[in-house]
Short mmCIF file of N, CA, C and O in Angstrom, two decimals:
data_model
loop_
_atom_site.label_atom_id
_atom_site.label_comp_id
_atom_site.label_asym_id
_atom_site.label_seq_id
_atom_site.Cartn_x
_atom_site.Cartn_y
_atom_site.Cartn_z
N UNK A 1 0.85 -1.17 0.00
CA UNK A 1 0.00 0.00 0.00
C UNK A 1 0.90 1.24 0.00
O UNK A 1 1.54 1.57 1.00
N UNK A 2 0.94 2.03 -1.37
CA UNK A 2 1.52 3.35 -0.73
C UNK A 2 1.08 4.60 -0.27
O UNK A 2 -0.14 4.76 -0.21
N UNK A 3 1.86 5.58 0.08
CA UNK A 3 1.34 6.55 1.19
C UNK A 3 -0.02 7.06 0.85
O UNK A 3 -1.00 7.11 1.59
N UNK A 4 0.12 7.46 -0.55
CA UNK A 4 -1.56 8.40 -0.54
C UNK A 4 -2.59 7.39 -0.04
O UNK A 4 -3.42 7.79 0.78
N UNK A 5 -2.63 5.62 -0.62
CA UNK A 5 -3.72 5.28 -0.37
C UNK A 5 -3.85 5.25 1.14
O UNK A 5 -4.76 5.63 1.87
N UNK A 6 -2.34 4.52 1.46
CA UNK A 6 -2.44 4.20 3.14
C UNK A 6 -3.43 5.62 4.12
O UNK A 6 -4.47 5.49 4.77
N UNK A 7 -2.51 7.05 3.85
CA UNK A 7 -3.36 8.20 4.24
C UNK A 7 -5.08 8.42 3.67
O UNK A 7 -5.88 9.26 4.08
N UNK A 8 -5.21 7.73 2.98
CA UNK A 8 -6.70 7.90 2.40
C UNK A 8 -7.38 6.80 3.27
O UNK A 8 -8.41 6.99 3.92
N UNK A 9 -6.82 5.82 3.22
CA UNK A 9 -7.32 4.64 4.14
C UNK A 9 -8.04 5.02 5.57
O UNK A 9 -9.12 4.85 6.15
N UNK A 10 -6.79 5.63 5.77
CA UNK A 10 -7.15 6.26 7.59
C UNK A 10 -7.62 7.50 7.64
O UNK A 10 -8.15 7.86 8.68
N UNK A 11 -7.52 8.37 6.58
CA UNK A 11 -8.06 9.61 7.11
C UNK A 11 -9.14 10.13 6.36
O UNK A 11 -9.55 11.24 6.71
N UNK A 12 -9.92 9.34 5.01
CA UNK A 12 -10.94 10.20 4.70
C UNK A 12 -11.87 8.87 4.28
O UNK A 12 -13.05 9.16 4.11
N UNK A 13 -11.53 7.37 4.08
CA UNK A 13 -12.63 6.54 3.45
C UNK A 13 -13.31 6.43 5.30
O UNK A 13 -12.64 6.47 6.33
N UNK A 14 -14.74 6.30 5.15
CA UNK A 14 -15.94 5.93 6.42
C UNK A 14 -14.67 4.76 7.17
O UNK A 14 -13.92 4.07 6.47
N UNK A 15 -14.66 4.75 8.47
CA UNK A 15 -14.09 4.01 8.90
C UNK A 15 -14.87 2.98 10.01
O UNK A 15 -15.27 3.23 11.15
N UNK A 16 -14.92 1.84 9.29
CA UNK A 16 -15.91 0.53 9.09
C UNK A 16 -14.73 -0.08 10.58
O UNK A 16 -15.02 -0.28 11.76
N UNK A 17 -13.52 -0.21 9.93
CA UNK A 17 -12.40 -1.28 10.85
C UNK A 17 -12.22 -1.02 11.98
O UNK A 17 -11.63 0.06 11.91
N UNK A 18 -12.36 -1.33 13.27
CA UNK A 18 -11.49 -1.17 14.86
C UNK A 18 -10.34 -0.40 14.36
O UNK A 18 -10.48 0.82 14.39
N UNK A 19 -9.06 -0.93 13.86
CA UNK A 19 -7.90 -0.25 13.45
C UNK A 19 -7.98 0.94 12.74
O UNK A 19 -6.93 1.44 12.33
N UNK A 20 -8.90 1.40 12.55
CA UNK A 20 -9.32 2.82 11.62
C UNK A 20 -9.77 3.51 12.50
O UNK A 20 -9.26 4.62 12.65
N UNK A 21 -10.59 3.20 13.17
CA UNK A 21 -11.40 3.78 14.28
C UNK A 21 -10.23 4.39 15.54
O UNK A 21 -10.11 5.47 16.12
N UNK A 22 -9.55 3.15 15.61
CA UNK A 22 -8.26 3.31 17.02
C UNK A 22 -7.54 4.89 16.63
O UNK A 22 -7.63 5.92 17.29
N UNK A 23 -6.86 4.67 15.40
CA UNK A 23 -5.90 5.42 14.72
C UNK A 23 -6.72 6.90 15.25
O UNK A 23 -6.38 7.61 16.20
N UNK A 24 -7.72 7.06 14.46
CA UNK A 24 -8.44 7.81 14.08
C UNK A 24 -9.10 8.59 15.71
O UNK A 24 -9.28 9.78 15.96
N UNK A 25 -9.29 7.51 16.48
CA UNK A 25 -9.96 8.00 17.94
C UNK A 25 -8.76 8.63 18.82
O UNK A 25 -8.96 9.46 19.70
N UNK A 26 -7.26 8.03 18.40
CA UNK A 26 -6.46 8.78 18.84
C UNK A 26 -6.04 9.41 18.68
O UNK A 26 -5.29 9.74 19.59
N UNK A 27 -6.00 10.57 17.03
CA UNK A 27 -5.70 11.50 16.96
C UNK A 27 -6.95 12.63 17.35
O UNK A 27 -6.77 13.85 17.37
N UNK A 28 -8.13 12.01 17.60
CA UNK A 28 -9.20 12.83 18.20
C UNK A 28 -8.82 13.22 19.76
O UNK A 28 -9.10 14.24 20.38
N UNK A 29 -8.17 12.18 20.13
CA UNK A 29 -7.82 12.42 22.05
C UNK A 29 -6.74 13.47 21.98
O UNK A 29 -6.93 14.56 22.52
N UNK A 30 -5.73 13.24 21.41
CA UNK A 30 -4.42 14.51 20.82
C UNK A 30 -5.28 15.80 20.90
O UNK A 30 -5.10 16.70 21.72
N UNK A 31 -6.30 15.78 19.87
CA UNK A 31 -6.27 17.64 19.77
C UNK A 31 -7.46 17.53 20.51
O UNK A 31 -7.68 18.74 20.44
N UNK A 32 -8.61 17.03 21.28
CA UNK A 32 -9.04 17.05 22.23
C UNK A 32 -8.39 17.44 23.79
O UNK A 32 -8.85 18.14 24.69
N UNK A 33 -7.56 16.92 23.72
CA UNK A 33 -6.58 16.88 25.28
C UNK A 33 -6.12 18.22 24.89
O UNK A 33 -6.15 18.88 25.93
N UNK A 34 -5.63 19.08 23.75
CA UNK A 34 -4.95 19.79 23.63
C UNK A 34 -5.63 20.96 24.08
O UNK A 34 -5.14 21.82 24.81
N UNK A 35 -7.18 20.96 23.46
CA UNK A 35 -8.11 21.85 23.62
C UNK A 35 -8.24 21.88 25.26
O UNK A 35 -8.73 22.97 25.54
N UNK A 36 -8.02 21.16 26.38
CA UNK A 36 -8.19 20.71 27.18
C UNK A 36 -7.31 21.47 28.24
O UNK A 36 -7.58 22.10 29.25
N UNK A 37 -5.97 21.08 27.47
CA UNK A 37 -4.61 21.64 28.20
C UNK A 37 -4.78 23.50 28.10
O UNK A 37 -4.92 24.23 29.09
N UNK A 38 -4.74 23.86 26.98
CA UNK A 38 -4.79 25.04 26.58
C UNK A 38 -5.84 25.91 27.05
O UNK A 38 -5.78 27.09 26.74
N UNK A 39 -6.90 25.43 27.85
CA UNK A 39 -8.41 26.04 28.01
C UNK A 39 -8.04 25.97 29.71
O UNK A 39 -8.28 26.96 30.39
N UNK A 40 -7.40 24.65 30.38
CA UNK A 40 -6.90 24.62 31.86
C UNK A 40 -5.58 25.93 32.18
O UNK A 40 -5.49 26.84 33.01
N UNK A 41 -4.80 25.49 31.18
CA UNK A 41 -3.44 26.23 31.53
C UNK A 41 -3.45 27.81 31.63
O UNK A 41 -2.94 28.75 32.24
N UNK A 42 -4.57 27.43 30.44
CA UNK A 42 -4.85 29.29 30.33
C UNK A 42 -5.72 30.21 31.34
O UNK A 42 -5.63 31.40 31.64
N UNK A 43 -6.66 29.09 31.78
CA UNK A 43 -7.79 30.00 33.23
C UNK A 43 -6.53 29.69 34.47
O UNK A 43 -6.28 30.63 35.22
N UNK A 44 -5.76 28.40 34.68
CA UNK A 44 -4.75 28.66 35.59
C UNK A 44 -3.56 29.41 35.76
O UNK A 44 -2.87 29.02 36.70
N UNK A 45 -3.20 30.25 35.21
CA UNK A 45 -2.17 30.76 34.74
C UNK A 45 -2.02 32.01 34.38
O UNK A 45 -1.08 32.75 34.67
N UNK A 46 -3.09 32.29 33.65
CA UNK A 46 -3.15 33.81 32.98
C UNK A 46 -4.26 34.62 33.81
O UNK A 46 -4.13 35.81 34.10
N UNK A 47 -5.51 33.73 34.19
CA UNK A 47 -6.58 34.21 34.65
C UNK A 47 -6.26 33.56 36.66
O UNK A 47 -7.04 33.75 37.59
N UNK A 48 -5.52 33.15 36.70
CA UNK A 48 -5.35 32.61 38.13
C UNK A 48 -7.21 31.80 39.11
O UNK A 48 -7.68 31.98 40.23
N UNK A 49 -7.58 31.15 38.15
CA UNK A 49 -8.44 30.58 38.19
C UNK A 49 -8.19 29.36 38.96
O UNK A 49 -7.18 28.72 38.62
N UNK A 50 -8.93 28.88 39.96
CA UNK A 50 -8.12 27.84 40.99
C UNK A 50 -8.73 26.26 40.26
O UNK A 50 -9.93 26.08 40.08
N UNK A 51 -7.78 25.33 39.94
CA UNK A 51 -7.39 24.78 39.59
C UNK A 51 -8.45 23.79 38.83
O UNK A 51 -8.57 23.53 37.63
N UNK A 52 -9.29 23.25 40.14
CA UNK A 52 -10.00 22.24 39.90
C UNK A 52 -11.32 22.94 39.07
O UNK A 52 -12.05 22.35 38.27
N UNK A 53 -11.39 24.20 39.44
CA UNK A 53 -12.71 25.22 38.57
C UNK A 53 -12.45 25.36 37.08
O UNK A 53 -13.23 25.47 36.14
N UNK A 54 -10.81 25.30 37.17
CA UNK A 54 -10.49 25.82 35.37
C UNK A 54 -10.63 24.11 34.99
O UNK A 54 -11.40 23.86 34.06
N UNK A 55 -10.00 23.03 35.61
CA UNK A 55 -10.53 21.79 35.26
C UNK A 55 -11.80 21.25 34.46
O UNK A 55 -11.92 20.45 33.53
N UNK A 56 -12.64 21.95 35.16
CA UNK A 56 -13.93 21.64 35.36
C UNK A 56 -14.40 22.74 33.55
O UNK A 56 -15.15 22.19 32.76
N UNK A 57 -13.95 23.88 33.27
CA UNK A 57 -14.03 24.46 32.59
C UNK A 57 -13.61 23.67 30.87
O UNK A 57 -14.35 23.54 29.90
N UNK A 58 -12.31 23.31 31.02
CA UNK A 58 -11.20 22.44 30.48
C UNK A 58 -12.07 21.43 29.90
O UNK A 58 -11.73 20.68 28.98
N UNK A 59 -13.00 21.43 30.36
CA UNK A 59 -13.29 19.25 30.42
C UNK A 59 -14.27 19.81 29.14
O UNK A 59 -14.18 19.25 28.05
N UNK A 60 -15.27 21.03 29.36
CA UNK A 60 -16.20 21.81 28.67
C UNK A 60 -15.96 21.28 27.12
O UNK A 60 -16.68 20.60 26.38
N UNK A 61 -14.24 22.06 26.89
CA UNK A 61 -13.83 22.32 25.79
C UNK A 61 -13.44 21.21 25.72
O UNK A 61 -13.06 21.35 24.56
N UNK A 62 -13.10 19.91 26.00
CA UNK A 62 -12.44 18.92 26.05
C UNK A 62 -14.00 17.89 25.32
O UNK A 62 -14.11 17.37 24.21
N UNK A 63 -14.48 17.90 25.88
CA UNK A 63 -15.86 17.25 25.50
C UNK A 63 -16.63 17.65 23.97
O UNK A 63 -17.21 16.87 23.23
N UNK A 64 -16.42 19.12 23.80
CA UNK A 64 -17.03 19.46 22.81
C UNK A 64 -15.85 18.88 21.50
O UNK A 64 -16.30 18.44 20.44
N UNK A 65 -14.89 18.94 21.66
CA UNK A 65 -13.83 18.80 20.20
C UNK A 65 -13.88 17.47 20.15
O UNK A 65 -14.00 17.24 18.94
N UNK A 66 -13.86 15.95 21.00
CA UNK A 66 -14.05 15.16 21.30
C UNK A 66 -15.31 14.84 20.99
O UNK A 66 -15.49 14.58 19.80
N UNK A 67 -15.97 14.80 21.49
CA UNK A 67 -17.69 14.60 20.88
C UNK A 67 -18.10 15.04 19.49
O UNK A 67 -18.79 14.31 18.79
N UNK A 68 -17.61 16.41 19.02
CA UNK A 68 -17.65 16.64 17.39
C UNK A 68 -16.95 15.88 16.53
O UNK A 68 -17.65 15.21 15.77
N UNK A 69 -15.36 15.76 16.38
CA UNK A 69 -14.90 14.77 15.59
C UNK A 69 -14.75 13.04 16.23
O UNK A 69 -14.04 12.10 15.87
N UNK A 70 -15.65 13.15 17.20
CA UNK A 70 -16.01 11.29 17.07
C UNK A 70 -16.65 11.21 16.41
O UNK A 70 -16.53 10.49 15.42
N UNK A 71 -17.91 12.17 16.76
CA UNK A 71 -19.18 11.42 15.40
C UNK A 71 -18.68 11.66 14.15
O UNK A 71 -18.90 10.73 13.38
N UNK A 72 -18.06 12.61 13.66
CA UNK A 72 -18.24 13.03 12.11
C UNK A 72 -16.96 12.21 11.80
O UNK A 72 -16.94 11.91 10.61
N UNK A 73 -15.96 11.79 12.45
CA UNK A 73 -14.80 11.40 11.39
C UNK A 73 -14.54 10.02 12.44
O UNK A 73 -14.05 9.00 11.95
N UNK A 74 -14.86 10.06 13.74
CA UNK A 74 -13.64 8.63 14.35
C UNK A 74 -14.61 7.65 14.28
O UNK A 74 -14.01 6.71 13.76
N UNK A 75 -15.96 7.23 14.51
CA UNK A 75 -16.59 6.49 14.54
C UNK A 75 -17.77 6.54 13.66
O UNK A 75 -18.58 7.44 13.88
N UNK A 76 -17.97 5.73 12.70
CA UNK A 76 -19.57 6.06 11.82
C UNK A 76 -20.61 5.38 12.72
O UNK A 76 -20.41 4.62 13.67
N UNK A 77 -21.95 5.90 12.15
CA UNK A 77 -23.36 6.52 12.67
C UNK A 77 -23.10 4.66 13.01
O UNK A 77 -22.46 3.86 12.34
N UNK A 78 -23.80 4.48 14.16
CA UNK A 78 -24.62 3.39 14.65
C UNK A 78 -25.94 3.26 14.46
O UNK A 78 -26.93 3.88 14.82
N UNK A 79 -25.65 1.91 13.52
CA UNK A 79 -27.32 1.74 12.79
C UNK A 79 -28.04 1.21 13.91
O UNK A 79 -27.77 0.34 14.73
N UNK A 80 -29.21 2.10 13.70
CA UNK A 80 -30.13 1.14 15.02
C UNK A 80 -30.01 2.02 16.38
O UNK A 80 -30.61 1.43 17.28
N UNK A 81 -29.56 2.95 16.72
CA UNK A 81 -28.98 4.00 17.68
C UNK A 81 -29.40 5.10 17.32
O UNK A 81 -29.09 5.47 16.19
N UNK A 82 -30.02 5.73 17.94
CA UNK A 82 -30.44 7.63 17.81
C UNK A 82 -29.00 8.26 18.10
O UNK A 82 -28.14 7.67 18.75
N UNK A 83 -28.87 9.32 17.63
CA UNK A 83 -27.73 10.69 18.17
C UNK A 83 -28.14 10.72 19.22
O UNK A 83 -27.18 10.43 19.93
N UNK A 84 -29.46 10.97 20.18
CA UNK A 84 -29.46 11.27 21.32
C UNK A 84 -28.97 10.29 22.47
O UNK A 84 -28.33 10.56 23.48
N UNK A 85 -29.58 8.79 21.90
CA UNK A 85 -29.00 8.13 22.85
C UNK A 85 -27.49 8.26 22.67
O UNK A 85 -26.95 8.44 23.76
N UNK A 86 -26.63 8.23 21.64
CA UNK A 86 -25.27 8.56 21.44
C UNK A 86 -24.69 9.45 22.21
O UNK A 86 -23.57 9.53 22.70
N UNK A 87 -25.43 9.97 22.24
CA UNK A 87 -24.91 11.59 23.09
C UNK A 87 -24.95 11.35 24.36
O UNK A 87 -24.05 11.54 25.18
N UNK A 88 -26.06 10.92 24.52
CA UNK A 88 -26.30 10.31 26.19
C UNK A 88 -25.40 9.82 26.44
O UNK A 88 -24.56 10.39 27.14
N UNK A 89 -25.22 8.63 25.98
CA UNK A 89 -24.21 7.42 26.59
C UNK A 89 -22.46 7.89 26.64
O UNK A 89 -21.53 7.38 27.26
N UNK A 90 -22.50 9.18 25.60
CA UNK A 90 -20.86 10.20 25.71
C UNK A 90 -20.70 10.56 26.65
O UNK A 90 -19.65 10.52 27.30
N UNK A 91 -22.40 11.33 27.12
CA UNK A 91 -21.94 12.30 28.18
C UNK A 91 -21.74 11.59 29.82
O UNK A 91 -21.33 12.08 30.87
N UNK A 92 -22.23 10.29 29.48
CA UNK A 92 -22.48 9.20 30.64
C UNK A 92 -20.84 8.67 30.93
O UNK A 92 -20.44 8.33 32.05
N UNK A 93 -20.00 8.67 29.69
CA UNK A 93 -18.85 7.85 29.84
C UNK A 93 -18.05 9.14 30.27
O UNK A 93 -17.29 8.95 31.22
N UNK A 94 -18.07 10.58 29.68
CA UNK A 94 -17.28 11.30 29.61
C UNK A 94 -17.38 12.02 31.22
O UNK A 94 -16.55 12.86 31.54
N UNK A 95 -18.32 11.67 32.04
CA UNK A 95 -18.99 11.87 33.44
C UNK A 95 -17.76 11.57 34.17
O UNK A 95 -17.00 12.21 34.89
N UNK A 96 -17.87 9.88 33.56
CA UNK A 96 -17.29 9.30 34.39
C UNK A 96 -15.81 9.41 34.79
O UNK A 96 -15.21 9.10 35.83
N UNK A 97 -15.45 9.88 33.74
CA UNK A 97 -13.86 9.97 33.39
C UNK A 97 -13.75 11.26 33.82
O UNK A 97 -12.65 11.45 34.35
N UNK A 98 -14.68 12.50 33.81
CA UNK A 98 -13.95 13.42 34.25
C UNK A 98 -13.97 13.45 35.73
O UNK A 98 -13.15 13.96 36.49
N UNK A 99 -15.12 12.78 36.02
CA UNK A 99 -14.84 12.67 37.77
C UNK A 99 -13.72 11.78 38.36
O UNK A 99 -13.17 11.75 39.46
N UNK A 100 -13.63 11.32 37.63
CA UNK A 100 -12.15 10.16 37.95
C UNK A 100 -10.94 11.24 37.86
O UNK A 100 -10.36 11.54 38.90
N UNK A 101 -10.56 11.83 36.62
CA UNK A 101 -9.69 13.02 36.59
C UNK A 101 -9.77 14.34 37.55
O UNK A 101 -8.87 15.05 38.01
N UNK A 102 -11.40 14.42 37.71
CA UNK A 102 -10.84 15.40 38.61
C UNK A 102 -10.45 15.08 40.37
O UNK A 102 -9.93 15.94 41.08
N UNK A 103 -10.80 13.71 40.84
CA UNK A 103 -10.28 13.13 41.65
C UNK A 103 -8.81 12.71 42.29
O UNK A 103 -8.27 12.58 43.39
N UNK A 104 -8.42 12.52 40.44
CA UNK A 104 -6.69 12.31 40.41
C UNK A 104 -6.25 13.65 40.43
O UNK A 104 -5.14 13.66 40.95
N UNK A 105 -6.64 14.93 40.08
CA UNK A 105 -6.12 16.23 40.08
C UNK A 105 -6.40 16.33 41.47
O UNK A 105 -5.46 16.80 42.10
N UNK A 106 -7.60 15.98 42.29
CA UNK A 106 -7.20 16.84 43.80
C UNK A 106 -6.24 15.67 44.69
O UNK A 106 -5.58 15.93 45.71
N UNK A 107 -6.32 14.80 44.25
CA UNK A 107 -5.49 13.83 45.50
C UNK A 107 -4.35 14.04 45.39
O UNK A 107 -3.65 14.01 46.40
N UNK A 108 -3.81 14.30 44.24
CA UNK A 108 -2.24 14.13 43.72
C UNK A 108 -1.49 15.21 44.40
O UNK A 108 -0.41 15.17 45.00
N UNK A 109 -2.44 16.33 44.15
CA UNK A 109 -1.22 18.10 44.10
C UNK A 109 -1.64 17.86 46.35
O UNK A 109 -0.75 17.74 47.19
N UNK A 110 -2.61 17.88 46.54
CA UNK A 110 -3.16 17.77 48.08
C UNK A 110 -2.14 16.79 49.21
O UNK A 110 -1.49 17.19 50.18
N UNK A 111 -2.33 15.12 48.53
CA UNK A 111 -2.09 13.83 49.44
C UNK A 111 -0.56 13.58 48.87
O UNK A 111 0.19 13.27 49.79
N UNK A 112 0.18 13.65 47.41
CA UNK A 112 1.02 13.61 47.36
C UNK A 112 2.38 14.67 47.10
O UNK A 112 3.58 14.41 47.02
N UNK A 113 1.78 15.72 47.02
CA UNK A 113 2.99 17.42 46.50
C UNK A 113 2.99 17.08 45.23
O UNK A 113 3.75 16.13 45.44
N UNK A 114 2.86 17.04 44.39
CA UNK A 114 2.87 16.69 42.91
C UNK A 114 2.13 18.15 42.64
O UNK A 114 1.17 18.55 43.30
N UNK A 115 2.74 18.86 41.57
CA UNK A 115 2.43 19.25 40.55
C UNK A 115 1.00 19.03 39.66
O UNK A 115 0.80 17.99 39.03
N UNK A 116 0.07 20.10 39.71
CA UNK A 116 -1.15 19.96 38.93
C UNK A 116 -0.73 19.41 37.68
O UNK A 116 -1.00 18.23 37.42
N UNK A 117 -0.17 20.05 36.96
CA UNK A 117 0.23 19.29 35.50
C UNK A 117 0.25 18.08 35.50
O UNK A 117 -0.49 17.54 34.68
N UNK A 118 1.16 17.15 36.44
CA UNK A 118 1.51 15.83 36.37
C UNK A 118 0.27 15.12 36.92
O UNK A 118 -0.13 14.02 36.54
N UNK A 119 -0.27 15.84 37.81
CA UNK A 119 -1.69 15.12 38.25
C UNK A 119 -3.00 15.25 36.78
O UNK A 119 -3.78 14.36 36.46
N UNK A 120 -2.92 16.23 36.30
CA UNK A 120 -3.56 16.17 35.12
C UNK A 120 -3.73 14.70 34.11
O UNK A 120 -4.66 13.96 33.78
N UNK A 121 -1.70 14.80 33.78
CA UNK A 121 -1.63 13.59 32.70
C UNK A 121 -1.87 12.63 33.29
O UNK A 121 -2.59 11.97 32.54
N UNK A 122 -1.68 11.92 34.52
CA UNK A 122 -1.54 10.59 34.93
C UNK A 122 -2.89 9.88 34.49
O UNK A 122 -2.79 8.76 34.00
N UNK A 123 -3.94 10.35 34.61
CA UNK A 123 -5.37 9.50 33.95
C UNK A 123 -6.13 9.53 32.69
O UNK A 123 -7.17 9.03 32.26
N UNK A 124 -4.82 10.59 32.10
CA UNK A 124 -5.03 10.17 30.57
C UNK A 124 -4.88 8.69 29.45
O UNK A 124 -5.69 8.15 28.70
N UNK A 125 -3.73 8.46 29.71
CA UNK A 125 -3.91 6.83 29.04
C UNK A 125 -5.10 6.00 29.38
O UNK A 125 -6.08 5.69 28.71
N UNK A 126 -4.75 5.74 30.59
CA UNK A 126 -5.99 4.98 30.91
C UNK A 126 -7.77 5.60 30.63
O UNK A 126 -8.73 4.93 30.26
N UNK A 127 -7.73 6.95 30.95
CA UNK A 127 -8.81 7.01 30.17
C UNK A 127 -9.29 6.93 28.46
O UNK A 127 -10.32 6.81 27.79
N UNK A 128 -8.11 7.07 28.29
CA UNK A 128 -7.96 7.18 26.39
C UNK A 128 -8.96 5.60 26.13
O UNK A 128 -10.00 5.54 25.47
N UNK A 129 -8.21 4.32 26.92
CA UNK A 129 -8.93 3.14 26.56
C UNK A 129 -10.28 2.98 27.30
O UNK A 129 -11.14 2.21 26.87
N UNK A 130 -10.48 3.85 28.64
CA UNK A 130 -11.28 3.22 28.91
C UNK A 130 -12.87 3.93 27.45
O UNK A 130 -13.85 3.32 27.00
N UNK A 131 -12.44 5.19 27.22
CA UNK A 131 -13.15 5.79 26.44
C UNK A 131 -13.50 4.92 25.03
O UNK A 131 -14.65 4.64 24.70
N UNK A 132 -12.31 4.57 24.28
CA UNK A 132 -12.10 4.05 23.88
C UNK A 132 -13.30 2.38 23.26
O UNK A 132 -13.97 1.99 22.31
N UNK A 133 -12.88 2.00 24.54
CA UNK A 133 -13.70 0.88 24.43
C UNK A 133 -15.01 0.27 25.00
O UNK A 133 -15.47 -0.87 25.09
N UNK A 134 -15.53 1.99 25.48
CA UNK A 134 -17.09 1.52 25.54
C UNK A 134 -17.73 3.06 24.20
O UNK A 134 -18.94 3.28 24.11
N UNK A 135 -17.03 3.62 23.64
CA UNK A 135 -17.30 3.89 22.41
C UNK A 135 -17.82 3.07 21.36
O UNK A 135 -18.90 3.15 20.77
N UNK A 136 -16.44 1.88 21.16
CA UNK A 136 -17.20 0.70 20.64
C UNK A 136 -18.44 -0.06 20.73
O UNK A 136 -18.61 -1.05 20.02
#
């Protein structure tokens, strides 16, 4: 396979395959997280916004870039499934994960001296799959 098709493969034919979907769901978590980082760093930092509030703000923008390019490019329409229940069941998983994150953000900088930043990343991987695989 060479490059144009391989890049056509993954980035513009409907993506039917798990391995299309993966690729594809993880460059959605990249500029999701980014929107994420950039929306936290910036109410913490510039606006001195206390931590877990700009979090909570963060997740906003984190959800919306995430939730827009899942449906339209990382995962196709589920036959047999409404958008709403879709949406539901996002905002049900994405609940869950941000309360988990924002849990790991207060225990970390509080119970261990760690650095907000580093308490940030630590429940990213693991949420990447857990997201991941009830998407599927």
């Amino acid at each position: 396979m060479d490059f144009r098709s391989l890049t056509h493969h993954f980035f513009v034919r409907r993506a039917e395959r798990t391995h299309v979907q993966f690729v594809r769901y993880f460059l959605v978590a990249v500029l999701s997280v980014a929107a994420d980082f950039v929306v936290f760093f910036s109410l913490v930092e510039s606006f001195h916004v206390q931590y877990l509030v700009a979090a909570s703000a963060a997740f906003v923008a984190w959800l919306v870039v995430n939730y827009g390019l899942s449906v339209v490019w990382a995962f196709p329409r589920r036959h047999g499934r409404s958008r709403v229940l879709e949406l539901l069941l996002f905002l049900l998983v994405s609940l869950i994960g941000f309360l988990f994150n924002l849990g790991v953000l207060w225990f970390c900088p509080c119970a261990l001296g760690l650095f907000y930043f580093w308490s940030k990343l630590i429940p990213r991987a693991p949420r990447f799959f857990f997201n991941f695989a009830l998407r599927k």
